[in-house]
Coordinates of C-alpha atoms and ligand atoms in Angstrom, one line a residue:
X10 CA 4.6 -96.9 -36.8
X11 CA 7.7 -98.9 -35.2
X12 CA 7.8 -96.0 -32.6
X13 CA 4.2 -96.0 -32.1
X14 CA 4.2 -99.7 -30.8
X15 CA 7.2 -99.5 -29.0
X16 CA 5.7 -96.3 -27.5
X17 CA 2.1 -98.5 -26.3
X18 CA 5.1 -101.5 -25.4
X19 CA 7.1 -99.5 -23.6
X20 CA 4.5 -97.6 -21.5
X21 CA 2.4 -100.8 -20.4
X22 CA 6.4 -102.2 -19.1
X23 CA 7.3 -99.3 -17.6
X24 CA 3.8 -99.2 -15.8
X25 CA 2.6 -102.8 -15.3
X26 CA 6.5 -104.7 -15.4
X27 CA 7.9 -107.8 -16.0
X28 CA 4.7 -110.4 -16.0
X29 CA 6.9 -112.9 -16.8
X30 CA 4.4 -115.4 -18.2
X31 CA 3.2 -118.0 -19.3
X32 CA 2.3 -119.4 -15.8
X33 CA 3.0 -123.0 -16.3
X34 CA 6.0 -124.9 -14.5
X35 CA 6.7 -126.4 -17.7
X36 CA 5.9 -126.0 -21.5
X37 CA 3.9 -129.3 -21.6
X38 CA 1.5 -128.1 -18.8
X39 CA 1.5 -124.7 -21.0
X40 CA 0.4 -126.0 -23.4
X41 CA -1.8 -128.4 -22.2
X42 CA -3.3 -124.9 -20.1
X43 CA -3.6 -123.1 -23.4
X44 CA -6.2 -125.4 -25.0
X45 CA -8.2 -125.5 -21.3
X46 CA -7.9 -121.5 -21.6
X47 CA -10.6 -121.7 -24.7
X48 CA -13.5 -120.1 -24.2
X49 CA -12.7 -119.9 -20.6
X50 CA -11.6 -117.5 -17.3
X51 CA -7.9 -118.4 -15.8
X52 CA -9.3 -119.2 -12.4
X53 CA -11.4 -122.5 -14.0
X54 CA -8.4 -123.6 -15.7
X55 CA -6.7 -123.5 -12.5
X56 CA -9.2 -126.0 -11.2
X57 CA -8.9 -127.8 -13.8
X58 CA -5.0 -127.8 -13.8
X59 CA -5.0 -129.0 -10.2
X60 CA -7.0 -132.0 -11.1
X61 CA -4.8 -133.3 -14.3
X62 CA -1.2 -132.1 -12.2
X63 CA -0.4 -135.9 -11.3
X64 CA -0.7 -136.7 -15.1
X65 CA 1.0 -133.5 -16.3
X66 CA 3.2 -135.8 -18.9
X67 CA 3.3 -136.4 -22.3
X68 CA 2.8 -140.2 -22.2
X69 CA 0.7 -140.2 -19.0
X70 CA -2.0 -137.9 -21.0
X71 CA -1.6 -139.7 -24.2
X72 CA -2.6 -143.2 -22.3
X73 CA -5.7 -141.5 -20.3
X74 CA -8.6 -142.6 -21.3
X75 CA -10.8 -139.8 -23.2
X76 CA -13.6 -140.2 -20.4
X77 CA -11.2 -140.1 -17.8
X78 CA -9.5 -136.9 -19.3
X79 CA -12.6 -135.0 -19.5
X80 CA -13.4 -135.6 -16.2
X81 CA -10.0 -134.3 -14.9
X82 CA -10.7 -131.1 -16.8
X83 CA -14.2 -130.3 -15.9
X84 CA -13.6 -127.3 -14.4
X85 CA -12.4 -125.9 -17.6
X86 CA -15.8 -126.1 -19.1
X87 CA -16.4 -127.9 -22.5
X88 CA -14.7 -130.8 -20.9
X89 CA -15.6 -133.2 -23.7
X90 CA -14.6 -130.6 -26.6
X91 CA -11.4 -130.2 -25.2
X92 CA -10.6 -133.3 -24.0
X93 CA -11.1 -134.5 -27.9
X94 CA -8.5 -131.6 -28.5
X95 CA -5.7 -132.6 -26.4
X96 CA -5.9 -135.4 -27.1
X97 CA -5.6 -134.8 -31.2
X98 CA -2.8 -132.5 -30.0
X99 CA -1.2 -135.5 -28.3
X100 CA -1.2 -137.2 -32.0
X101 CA 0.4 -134.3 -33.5
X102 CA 2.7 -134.2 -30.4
X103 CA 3.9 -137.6 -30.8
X104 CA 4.5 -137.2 -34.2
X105 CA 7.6 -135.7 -32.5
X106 CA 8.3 -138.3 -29.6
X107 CA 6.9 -135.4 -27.3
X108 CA 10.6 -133.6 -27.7
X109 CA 10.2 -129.8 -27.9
X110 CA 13.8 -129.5 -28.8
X111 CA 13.1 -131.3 -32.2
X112 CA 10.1 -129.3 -32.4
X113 CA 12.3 -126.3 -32.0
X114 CA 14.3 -126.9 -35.1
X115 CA 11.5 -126.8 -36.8
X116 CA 10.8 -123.7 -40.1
X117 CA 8.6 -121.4 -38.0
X118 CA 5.7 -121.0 -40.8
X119 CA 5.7 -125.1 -41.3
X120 CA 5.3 -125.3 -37.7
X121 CA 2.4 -123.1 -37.3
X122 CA 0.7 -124.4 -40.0
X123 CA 0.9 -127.9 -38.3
X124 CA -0.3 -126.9 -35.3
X125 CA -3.5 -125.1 -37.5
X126 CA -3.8 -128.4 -38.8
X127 CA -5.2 -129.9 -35.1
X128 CA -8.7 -130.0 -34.8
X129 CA -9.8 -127.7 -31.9
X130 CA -6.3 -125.3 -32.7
X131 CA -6.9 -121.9 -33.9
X132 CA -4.8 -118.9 -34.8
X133 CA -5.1 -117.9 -31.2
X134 CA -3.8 -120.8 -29.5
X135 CA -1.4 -121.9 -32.1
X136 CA 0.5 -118.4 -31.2
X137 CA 0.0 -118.7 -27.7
X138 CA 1.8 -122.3 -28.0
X139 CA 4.7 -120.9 -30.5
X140 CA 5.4 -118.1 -28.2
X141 CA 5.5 -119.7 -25.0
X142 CA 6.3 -123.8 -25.2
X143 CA 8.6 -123.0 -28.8
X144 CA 10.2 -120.1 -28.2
X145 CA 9.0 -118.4 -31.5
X146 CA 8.3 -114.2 -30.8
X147 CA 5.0 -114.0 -32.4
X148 CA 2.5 -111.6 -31.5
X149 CA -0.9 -112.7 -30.3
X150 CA -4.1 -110.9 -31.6
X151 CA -6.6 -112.0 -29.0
X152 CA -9.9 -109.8 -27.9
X153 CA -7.6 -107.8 -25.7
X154 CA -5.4 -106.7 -28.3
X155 CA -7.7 -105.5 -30.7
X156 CA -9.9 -103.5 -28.0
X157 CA -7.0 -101.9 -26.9
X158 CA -5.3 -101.4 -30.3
X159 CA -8.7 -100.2 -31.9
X160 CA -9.4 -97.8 -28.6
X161 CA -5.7 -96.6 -29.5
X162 CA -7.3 -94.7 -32.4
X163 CA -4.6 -97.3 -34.5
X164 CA -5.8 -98.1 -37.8
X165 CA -5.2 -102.1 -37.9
X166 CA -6.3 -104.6 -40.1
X167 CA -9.7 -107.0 -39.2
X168 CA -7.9 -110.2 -39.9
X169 CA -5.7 -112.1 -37.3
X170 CA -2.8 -112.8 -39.6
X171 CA -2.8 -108.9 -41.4
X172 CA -3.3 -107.6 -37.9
X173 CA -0.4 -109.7 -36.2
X174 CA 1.9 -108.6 -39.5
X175 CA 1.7 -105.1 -39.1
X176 CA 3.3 -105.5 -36.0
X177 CA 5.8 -108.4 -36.1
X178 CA 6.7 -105.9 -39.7
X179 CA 7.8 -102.9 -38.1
X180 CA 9.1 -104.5 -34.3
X181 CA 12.5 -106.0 -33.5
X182 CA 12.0 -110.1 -33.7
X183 CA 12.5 -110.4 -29.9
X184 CA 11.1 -113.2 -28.1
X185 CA 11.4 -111.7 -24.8
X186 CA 9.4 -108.5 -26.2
X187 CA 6.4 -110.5 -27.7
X188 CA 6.5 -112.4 -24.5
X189 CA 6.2 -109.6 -22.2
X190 CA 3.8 -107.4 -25.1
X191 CA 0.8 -110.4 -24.6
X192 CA 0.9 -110.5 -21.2
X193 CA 1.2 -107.1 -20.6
X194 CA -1.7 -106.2 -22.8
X195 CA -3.9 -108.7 -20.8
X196 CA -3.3 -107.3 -17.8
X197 CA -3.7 -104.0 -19.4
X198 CA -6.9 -104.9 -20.1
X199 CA -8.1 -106.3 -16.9
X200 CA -6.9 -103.5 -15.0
X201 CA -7.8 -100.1 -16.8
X202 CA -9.1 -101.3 -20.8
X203 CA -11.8 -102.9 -19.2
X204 CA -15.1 -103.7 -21.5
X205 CA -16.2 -100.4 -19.6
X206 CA -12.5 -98.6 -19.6
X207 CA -11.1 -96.9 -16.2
X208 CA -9.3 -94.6 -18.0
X209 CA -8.2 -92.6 -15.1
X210 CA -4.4 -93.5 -14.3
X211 CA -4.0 -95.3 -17.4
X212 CA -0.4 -95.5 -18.8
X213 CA -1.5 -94.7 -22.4
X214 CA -4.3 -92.3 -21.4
X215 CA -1.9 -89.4 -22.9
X216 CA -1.9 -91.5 -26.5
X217 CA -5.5 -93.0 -26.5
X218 CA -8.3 -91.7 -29.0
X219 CA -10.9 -92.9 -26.9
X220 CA -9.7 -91.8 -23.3
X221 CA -12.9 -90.9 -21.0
X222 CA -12.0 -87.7 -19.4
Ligands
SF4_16 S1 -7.2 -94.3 -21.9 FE1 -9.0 -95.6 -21.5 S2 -9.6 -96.4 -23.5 FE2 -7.6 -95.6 -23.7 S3 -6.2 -97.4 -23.3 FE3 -6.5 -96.4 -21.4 S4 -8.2 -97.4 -20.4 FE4 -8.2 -97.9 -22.6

């Protein structure tokens, strides 16, 4: 199985390369961008990214207004939803003076289930924030994952965690690898694993049980 996802790893790398994600400048605006990102194309949080850039700061964000911050984030969609989240994620934030290098230090599973704890923070963005603003290799079972994995013809599990374990079980704990493995599968899956497939070309096509010849 460990060569079997290194296999579907190594492929997507050799064919897509370095994605070298997350884009953000910095962690805060990732993970700021990861709760806009709900529910949501990457091309709205954009918009909405360019409107909240002169307040892209711990404190700044923390003092705006909740009206004010929904407004900034419009573009995002479910403006007032999410504007309620970051700003409980500010709370939890502060909790640790907004210093990531304290959060750092922090027992990986204790730190996950804080973030769970947020209102508005699921499995989903949780990882997403572990892997990319804490430096944690996690891997991230989003809808691209799973149609991909499940197209593979491999036989994973239907929950997030029991999916995500069989994999972080049998790979290397690298945080460069689960960083490039996310990103790689997303663009995997906007390029050929579409929700119709273009499976002519495709770097697992050799390996896939549901190729379309
Ligand atoms: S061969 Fe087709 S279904 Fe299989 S991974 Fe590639 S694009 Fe997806």
């Amino acid at each position: 199985m460990k060569y079997d996802y290194q296999l579907i790893y190594n492929k997507l790398f050799e064919h897509y390369g370095p994605q070298g994600w997350w884009p953000a400048e910095t962690a805060f605006e990732m993970m700021i961008g990861s709760i806009l990102v709900q529910n949501t194309s990457w091309s709205n949080v954009d918009k909405a990214l360019i409107n909240i850039k002169p307040f892209l700061h711990p404190e700044l964000v923390a003092q705006l207004p909740i009206e004010d911050l929904a407004q900034l984030i419009r573009p995002s969609g479910f403006f007032n939803i999410k504007a309620k989240r970051i700003k409980a994620y500010m709370e939890w934030f502060k909790t640790y003076d907004y210093d990531i290098h304290k959060i750092k230090k922090v027992d990986r599973l204790q730190l996950r289930n804080e973030l769970l704890s947020i209102k508005g923070i699921g499995r989903e963005t949780a990882d997403v924030i572990l892997l990319y603003a804490f430096d944690t290799p996690i891997f991230i079972v989003d809808a691209y994952a799973k149609r991909i994995f499940y197209r593979l013809g491999k036989n994973m599990p239907e929950s997030y965690d029991a999916f995500r374990k069989q994999i972080e079980k049998v790979l290397p704990s690298d945080l460069n690898l689960y960083n490039e493995f996310h990103a790689l599968l997303v663009e995997h899956a906007k390029v050929h694993c579409k929700a119709t497939p273009i499976c002519e070309k495709c770097p697992l096509f050799e390996i896939c049980d549901r190729r379309l010849n």
